[in-house]
XYZ file of C-alpha atoms in Angstrom:
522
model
C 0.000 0.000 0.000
C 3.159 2.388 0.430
C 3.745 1.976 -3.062
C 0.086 2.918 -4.222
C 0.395 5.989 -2.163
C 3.784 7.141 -3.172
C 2.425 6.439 -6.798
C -0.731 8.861 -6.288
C 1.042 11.557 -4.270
C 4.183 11.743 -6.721
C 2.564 12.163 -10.036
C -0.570 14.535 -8.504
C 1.970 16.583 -7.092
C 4.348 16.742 -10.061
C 1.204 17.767 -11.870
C 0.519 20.871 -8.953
C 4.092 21.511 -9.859
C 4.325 21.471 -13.533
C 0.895 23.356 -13.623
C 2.534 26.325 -11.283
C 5.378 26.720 -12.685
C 3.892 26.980 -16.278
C 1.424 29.805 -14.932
C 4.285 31.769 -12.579
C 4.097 34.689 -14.813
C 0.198 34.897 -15.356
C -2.397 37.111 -14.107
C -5.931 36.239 -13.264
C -7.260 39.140 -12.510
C -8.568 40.008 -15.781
C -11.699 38.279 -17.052
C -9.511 37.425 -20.280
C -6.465 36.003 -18.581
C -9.339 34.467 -16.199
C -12.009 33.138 -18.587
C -9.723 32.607 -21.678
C -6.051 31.500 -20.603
C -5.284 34.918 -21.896
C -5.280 33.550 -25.435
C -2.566 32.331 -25.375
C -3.404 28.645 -26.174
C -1.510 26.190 -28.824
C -3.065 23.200 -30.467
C -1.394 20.499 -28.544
C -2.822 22.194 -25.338
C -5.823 22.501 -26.893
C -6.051 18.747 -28.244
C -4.860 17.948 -24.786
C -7.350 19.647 -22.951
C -10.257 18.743 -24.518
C -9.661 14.743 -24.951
C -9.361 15.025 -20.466
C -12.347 17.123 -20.583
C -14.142 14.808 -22.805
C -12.237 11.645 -21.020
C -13.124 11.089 -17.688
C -14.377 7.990 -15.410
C -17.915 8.458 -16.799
C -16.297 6.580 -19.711
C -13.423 4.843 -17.695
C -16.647 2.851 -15.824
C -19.712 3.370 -18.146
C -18.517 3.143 -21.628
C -16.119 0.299 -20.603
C -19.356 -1.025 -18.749
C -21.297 -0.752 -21.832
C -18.992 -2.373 -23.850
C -18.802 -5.527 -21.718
C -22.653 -5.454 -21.406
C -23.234 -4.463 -25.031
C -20.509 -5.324 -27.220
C -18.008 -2.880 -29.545
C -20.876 -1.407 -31.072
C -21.060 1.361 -28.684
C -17.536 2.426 -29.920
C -19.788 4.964 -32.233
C -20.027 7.131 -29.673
C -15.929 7.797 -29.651
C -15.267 7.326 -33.203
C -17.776 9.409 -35.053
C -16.647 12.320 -33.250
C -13.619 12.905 -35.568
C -16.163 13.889 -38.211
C -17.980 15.847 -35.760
C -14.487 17.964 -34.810
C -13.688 18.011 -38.582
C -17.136 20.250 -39.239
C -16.456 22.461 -36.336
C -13.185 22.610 -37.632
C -13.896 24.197 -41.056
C -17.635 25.438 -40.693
C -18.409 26.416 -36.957
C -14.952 27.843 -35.388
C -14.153 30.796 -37.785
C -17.349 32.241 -37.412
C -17.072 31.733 -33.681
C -13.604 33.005 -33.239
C -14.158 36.301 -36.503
C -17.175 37.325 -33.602
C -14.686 37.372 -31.137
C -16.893 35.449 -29.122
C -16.462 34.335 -25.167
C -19.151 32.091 -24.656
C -21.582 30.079 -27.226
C -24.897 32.006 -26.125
C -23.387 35.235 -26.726
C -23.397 33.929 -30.685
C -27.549 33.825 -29.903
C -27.476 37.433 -29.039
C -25.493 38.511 -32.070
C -27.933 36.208 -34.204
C -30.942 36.398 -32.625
C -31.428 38.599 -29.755
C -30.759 38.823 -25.836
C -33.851 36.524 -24.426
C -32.832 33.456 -26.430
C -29.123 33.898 -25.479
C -30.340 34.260 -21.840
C -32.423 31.066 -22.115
C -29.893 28.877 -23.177
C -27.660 30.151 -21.020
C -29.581 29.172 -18.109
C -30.173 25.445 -19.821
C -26.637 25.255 -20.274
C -25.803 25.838 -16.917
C -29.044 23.347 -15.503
C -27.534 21.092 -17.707
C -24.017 20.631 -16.408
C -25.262 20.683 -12.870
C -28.462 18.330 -12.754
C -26.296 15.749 -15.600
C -22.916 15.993 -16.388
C -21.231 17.168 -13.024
C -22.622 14.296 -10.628
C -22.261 11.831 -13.033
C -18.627 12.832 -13.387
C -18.296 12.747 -9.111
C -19.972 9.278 -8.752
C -18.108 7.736 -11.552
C -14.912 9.367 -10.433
C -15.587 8.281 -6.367
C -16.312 4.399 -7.399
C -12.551 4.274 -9.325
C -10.897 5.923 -6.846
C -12.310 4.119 -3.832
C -11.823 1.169 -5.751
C -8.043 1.400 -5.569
C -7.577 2.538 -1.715
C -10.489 0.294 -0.650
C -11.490 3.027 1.871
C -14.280 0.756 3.469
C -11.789 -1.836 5.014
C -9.288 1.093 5.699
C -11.560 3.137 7.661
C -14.357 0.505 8.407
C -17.265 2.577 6.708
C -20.102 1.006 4.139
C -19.340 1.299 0.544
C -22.232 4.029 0.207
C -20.381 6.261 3.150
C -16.539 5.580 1.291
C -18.473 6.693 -2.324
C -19.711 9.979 -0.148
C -16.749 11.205 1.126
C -14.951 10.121 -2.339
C -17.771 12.718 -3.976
C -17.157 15.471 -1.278
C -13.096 15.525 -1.333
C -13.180 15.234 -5.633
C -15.195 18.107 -5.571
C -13.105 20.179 -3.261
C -10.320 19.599 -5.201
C -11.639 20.372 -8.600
C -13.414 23.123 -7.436
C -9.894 24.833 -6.083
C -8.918 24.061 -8.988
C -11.428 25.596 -11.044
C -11.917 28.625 -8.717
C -8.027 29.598 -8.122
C -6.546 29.157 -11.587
C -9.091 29.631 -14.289
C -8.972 28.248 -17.879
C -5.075 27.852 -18.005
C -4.407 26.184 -14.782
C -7.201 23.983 -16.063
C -5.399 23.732 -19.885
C -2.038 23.114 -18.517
C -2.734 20.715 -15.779
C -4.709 18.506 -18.193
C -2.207 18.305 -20.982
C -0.797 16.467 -18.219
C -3.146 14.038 -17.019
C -3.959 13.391 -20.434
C -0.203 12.054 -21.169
C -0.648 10.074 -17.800
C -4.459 8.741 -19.020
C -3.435 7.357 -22.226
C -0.628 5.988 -20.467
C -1.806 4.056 -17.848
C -5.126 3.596 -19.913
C -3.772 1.619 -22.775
C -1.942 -0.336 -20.237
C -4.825 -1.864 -18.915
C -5.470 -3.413 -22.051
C -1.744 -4.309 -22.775
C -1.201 -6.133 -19.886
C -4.572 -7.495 -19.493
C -3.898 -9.380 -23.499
C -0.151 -10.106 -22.516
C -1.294 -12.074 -19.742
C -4.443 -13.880 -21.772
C -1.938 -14.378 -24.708
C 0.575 -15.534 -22.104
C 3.199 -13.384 -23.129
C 1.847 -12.405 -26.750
C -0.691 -9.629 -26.619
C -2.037 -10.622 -30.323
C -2.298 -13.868 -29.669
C -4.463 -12.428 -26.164
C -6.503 -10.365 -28.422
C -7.260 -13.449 -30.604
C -8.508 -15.576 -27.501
C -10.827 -12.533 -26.433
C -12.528 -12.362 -29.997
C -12.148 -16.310 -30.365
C -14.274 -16.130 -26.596
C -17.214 -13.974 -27.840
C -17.208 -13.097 -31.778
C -20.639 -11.417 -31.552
C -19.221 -9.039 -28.841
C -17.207 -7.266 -32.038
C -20.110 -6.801 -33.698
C -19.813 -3.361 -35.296
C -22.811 -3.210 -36.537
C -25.564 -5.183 -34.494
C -28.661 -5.887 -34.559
C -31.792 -3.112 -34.970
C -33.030 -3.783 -31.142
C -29.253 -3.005 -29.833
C -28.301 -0.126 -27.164
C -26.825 1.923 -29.676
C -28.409 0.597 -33.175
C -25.971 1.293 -36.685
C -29.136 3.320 -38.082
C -28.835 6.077 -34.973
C -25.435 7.259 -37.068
C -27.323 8.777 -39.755
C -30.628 10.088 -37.677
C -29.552 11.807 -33.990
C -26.058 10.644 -33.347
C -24.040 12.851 -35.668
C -26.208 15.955 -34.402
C -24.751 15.201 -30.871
C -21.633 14.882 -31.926
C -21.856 18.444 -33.707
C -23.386 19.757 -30.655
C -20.515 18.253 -28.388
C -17.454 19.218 -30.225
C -18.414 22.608 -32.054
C -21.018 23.762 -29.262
C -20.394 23.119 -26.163
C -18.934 25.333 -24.073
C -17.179 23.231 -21.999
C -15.384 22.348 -25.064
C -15.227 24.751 -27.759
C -13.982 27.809 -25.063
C -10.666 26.394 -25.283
C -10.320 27.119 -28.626
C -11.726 30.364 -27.967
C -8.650 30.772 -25.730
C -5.760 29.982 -28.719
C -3.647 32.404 -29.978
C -5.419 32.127 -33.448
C -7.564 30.491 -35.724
C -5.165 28.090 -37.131
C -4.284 26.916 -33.611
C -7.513 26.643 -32.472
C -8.729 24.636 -35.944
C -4.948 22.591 -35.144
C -6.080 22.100 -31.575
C -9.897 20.633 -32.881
C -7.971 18.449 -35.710
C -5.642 16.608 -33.287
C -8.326 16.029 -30.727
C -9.870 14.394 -34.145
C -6.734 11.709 -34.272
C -6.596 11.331 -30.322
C -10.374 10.308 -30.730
C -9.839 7.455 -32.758
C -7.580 5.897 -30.500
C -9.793 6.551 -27.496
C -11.453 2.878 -27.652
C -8.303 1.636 -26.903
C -8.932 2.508 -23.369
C -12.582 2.854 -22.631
C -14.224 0.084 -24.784
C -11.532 -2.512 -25.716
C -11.320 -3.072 -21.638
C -14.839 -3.971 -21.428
C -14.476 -6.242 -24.345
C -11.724 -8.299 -22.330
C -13.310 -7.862 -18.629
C -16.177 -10.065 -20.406
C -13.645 -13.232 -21.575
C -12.493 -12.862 -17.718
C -16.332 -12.340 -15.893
C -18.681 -13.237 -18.938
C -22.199 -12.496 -17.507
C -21.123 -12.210 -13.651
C -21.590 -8.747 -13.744
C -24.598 -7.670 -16.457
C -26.673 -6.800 -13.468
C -24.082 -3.701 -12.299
C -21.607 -3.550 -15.370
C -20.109 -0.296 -13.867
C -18.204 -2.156 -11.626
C -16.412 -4.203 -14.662
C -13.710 -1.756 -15.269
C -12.215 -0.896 -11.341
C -12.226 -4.997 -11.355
C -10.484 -5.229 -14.522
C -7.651 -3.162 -13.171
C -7.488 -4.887 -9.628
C -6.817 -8.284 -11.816
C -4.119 -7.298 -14.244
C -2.515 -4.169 -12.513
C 0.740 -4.598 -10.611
C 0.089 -3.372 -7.062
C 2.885 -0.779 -7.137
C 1.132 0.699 -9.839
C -1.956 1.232 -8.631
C -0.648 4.904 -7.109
C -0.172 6.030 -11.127
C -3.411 4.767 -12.504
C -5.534 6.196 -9.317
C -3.443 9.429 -9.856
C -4.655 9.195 -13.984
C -7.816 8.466 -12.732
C -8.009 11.215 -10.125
C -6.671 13.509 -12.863
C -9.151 12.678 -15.467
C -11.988 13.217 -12.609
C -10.683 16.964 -11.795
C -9.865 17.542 -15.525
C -14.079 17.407 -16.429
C -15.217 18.650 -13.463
C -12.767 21.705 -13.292
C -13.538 22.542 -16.545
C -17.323 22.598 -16.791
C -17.165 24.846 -13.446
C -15.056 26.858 -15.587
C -17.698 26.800 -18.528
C -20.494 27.492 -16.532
C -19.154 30.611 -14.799
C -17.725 32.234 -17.745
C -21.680 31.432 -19.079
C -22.919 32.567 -16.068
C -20.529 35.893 -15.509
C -21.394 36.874 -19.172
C -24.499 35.750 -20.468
C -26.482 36.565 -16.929
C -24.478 38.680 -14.863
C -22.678 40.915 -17.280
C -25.770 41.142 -19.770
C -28.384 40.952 -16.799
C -27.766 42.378 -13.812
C -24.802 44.642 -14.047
C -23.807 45.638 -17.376
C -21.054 48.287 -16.003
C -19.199 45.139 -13.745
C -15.377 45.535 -14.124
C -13.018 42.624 -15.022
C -11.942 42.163 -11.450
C -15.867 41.729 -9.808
C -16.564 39.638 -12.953
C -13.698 37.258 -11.784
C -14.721 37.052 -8.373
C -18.306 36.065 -9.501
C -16.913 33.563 -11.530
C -15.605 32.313 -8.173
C -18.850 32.666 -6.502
C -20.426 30.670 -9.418
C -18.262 27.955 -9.232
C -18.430 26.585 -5.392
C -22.286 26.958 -5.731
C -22.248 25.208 -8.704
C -20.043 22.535 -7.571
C -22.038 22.343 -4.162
C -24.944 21.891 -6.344
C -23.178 18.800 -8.308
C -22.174 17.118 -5.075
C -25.272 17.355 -3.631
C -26.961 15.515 -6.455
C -23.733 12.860 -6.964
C -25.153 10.227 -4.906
C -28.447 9.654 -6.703
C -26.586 8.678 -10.051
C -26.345 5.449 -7.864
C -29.996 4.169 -9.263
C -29.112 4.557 -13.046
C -30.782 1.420 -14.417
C -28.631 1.162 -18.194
C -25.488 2.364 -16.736
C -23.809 5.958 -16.133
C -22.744 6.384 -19.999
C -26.253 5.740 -21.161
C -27.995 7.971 -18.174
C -25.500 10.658 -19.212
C -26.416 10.862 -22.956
C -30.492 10.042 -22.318
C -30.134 13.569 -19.844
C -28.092 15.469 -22.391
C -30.750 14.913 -25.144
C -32.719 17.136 -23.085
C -30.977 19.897 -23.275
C -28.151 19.271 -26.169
C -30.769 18.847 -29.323
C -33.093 21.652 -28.729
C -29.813 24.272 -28.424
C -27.721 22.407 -31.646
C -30.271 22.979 -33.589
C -31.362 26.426 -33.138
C -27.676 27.504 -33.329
C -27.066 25.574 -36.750
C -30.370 27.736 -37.608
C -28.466 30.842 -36.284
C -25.488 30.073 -39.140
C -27.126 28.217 -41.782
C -30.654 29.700 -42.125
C -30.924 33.244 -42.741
C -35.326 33.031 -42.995
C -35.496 32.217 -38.808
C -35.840 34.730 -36.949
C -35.891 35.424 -33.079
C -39.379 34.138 -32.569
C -38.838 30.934 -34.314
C -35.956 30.444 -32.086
C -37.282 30.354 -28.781
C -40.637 28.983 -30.434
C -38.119 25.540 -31.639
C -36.217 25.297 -27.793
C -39.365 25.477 -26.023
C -40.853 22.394 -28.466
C -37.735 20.486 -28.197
C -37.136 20.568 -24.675
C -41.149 19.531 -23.958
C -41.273 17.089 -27.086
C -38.000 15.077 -25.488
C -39.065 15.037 -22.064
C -42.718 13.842 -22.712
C -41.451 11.121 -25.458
C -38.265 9.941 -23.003
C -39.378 10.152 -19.835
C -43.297 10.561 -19.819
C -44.737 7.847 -22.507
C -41.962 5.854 -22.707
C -41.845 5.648 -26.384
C -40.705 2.734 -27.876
C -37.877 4.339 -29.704
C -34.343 4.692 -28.808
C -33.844 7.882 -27.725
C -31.171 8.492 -30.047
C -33.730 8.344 -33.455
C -35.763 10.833 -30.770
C -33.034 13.201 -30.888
C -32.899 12.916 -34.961
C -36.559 13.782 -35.335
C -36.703 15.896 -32.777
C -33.939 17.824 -34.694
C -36.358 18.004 -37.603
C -39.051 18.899 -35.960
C -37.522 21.893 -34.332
C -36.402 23.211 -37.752
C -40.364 22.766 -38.900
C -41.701 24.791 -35.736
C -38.678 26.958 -36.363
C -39.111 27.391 -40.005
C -42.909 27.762 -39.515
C -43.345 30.015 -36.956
C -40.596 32.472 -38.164
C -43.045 32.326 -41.528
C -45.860 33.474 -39.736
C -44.072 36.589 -37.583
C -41.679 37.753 -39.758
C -39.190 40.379 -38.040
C -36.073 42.008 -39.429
C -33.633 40.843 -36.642
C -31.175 38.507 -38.956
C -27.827 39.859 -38.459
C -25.693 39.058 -41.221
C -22.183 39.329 -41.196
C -19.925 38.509 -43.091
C -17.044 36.742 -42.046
C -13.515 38.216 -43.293
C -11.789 36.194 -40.779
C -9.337 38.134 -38.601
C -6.981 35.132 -38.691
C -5.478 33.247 -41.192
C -6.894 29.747 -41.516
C -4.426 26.799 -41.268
C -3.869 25.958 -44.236
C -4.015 22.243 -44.512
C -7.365 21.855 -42.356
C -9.213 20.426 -45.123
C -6.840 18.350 -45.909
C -5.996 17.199 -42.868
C -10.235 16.762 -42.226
C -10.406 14.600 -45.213
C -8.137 12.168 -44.178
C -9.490 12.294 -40.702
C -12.819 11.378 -42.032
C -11.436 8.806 -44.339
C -9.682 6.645 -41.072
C -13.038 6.859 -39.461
C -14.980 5.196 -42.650
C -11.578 2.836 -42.626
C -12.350 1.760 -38.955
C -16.085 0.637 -39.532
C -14.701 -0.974 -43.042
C -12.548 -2.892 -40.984
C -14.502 -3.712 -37.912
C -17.374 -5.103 -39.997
C-alpha cells in the first residue's frame, strides 16, 4: 500500500508543480487572462485539454461497462466524433472566433437577440449541474475508492466511502477551477492526459499479454475467439446503440458536443489564433480514434475474464479489470490518472459554466457596467455553488438502471438537441428569426421530455433526438413564416486570422480513417 500511495502523491503533485510553474508569470485578474487562458493557447494544449475534458471515469466505468454489457458497437459514440471535430473545424470555429466570441450564447445574441441567449444560457448551466457534473463525481468516487479500498481502511459502508470520495473530488476540482481559471485547467490537463493514455492503454496491454501468455495478439485473438458477436460493429436493430442512430440523432450530438459546447469549444476560444484553435480541434480528431483503446476494448476483455457475472451492475467491470491485471505498485499512477481525469471534467465545466454565467447573466443581466476584477470574483462565486450543487446531487446517479454512460447521454438529449439545432439555424438559415428560435427550444425541450421520460416511447432515444432535430427546424421554419421580423444579423465573415492551411486536408483524411475503422470492424 506504500507503493500505491507514493504512486498517487508523486505524479498529482508533479502535476501541482508542472501546472505552477507553467502559470508563474500569469495574471488572473482580468476576465480574459481568467475566462480565456489569456489567449494564449496552442493546439497540442488545446487537443490535450479537450480529450481530459471529454475523457473522464464516466467513460473509464460506463462506456467500458457498456462495452462488456453491449458489445463494440457502442464504440460509435468515440469514433464518429472525428467527423464531428472536422465540421467544427472548417464550418463552426471561424465564425465563432471572426465574432470574437467568449461564450456560445453570446453567438444567440449577435444572431438572434438577448432573451434566447439568456435562455440557453440558463439550460446550459441546468444542464451541467443536474447531468454531467454528478455523473462525473460518482463515476470518479467508485474508481478511486476502488483502488484505496477506503471501506476496510476506515471501516465505513461502501455508500459512506463513495460519499466522502464525492465530497473531497469536488473540493479539489473546485480549487482548482476557482483559483486558476482556464489555463491552470489547460495546462494541468495536458498532463493528465499524457498520464491517461498511459496508464489507460496499459490496462489493455497487460490485461492481453497475460491472456496471450506473453503475446498480446495472440491475447486479443482468444478474447474475440471467446465472444465473436461481442465485435459486432454493426448489431442488430433492437441493440443499445443501433448502426441506423449514425445517420438520424447521433451525428447531431456529436456536432453539438465538439463545435457547441462550451465546456469544449472555449478552449479554442482561448488559442492564440484560428489556425491553432482549428490545429487544436484536428488533433483532438486523431486522439479520438484511438480513445477505444482505453474505454471500450477493456470492457471487451473484462467479459472473456467475468462473462455475464456482472450484467446486473456492469459499472463495476472496469475498477475490477484493473485490480486483476494491474501490478500493485502501480496502482498509485493509474488512481493518480484516474483522479486527474476526474478533476480535468469537473474543473472545466465549473469553468464553462461561470464564464456562461458571468457573461451571459451577470454581465448582460444584472450589471452591465461590472469591471473585469468583480466579474472574476463572480466567476468564483459561481463555481463553489455550482459545484455544491453537483455534489449534492452525486449520490443519486447510484440508481441509473442502463449504466452511467447511457444515463449521461439520455439527460443530455434534453438539453443538447433543442440548443444544436437552433444555433445551426443561427449560421445556416438566414429566414429564422428570433421568434422561431425560442418557439423551436421550447418544443424540443417539452417534445423530449414527454417522449423519453413521460410515454416511454418505444424508440431509442437516439432516433428521438434525430426527429426531434427536424421537428424543431419545422416549428422553427414555420413560426418564423408566420411573424416575420427584421432581426437577422448578417455578417460577413472576413476572418481576422489566417486559416491553417491544410485543415481540409488534414479533415479529409481524418474522415477517411473513421470510414476505414467501420470498413474494418465489420
Amino acid at each position: 500500500m506504500t507503493a500505491t500511495y507514493l504512486g498517487f502523491f508523486g505524479f498529482t503533485l508533479f502535476v501541482i508543480l508542472y501546472t505552477t510553474y507553467k502559470l508563474r508569470k500569469d495574471s488572473f485578474k482580468t476576465a480574459k487572462g481568467y475566462f480565456l487562458a489569456g489567449k494564449t493557447l496552442t493546439g497540442p494544449i488545446i487537443a490535450g485539454s479537450m480529450i481530459l475534458t471529454n475523457i473522464s471515469t464516466e467513460h473509464l466505468i460506463g462506456m467500458n461497462g457498456s462495452s462488456y454489457k453491449n458489445g463494440i458497437i457502442v464504440i460509435a459514440w468515440e469514433v464518429t466524433s472525428a467527423i464531428a471535430l472536422v465540421i467544427a473545424a472548417i464550418f463552426f470555429l471561424p465564425r465563432f472566433i471572426q465574432m470574437g466570441l467568449t461564450t456560445i450564447p453570446e453567438f444567440l445574441e449577435k444572431r438572434f437577440d438577448g432573451a434566447t441567449r439568456s435562455i440557453v444560457a440558463f439550460l446550459l448551466m441546468l444542464s451541467f449541474v443536474v447531468t454531467l457534473l454528478p455523473i462525473v463525481l460518482y463515476s470518479g468516487a467508485i474508481n478511486i475508492e476502488s483502488v484505496f479500498e477506503f471501506t476496510e481502511m476506515f471501516n465505513i459502508t461502501k455508500t459512506e466511502a463513495l460519499l466522502y470520495t464525492i465530497l473531497t473530488i469536488g473540493v479539489i476540482g473546485s480549487l482548482y477551477a476557482i483559483f486558476g481559471g482556464l489555463k491552470a485547467v489547460a495546462y494541468s490537463d495536458s498532463l493528465n492526459g499524457i498520464g491517461l493514455m498511459l496508464g489507460g492503454l496499459l490496462i489493455p496491454a497487460l490485461a492481453l499479454y497475460q491472456i496471450g501468455k506473453g503475446n498480446v495478439v495472440d491475447g486479443l485473438t482468444k478474447v474475440y475467439d471467446f465472444a465473436p458477436d461481442k465485435f459486432d460493429i454493426i448489431g442488430s436493430p433492437d441493440s443499445i446503440l443501433p448502426f441506423s442512430t449514425l445517420f438520424t440523432g447521433l451525428m447531431i450530438n456529436q456536432l453539438y458536443f465538439w463545435g457547441m459546447n462550451q465546456a469544449i469549444i472555449q478552449r479554442a476560444f482561448g488559442a492564440k489564433n484560428l489556425a491553432e484553435a482549428q490545429k487544436g480541434l484536428i488533433y483532438t480528431g486523431v486522439l479520438k480514434l484511438f480513445v477505444p483503446c482505453i474505454i471500450v476494448l477493456p470492457g471487451l476483455i473484462a467479459y472473456y475474464y467475468f462473462q455475464d457475472e456482472f450484467y446486473a451492475n456492469p459499472d463495476l467491470i472496469y475498477p475490477l479489470l484493473v485490480k486483476k491485471v494491474l501490478p500493485a505498485y502501480l496502482y498509485g499512477f493509474f488512481a493518480a490518472v484516474v483522479l486527474g481525469a476526474v478533476l480535468s471534467t469537473f474543473n472545466s465545466v465549473l469553468n464553462s459554466a461561470s464564464t456562461i454565467f458571468c457573461y451571459d447573466i451577470y454581465k448582460k443581466i444584472i450589471n452591465k457596467k461590472v469591471s473585469d476584477a468583480q466579474l472574476v470574483k463572480w466567476g468564483k462565486l459561481t463555481s463553489v455553488v455550482l459545484a455544491v450543487g453537483a455534489i449534492s446531487i452525486a449520490p443519486f446517479v447510484a440508481y441509473a438502471p442502463d449504466g452511467l454512460y447511457f444515463l449521461l447521454q439520455e439527460l443530455n438529449g434534453i438539453f443538447f438537441i433543442p440548443i444544436s439545432s437552433v444555433i445551426i439555424a443561427g449560421i445556416f438559415v438566414k429566414q429564422i428569426n428570433a421568434i422561431g428560435a425560442k418557439a423551436g427550444l421550447l418544443f424540443g425541450f417539452l417534445f423530449y421530455i414527454l417522449t423519453t421520460f413521460i410515454l416511454n416511447l418505444d424508440i431509442h432515444f437516439v432516433h428521438l433526438w434525430g426527429m426531434e432535430f427536424v421537428l424543431n427546424f419545422i416549428i422553427m421554419f414555420l413560426v418564423s413564416k408566420g411573424r416575420p421580423t427584421a432581426d437577422y444579423v448578417h455578417e460577413t465573415y472576413r476572418y481576422p486570422d489566417k486559416a491553417w492551411p491544410w485543415v481540409k486536408e488534414a479533415g479529409i483524411i481524418l474522415t477517411g480513417l473513421t470510414i476505414l475503422i467501420y470498413i474494418m470492424l465489420s
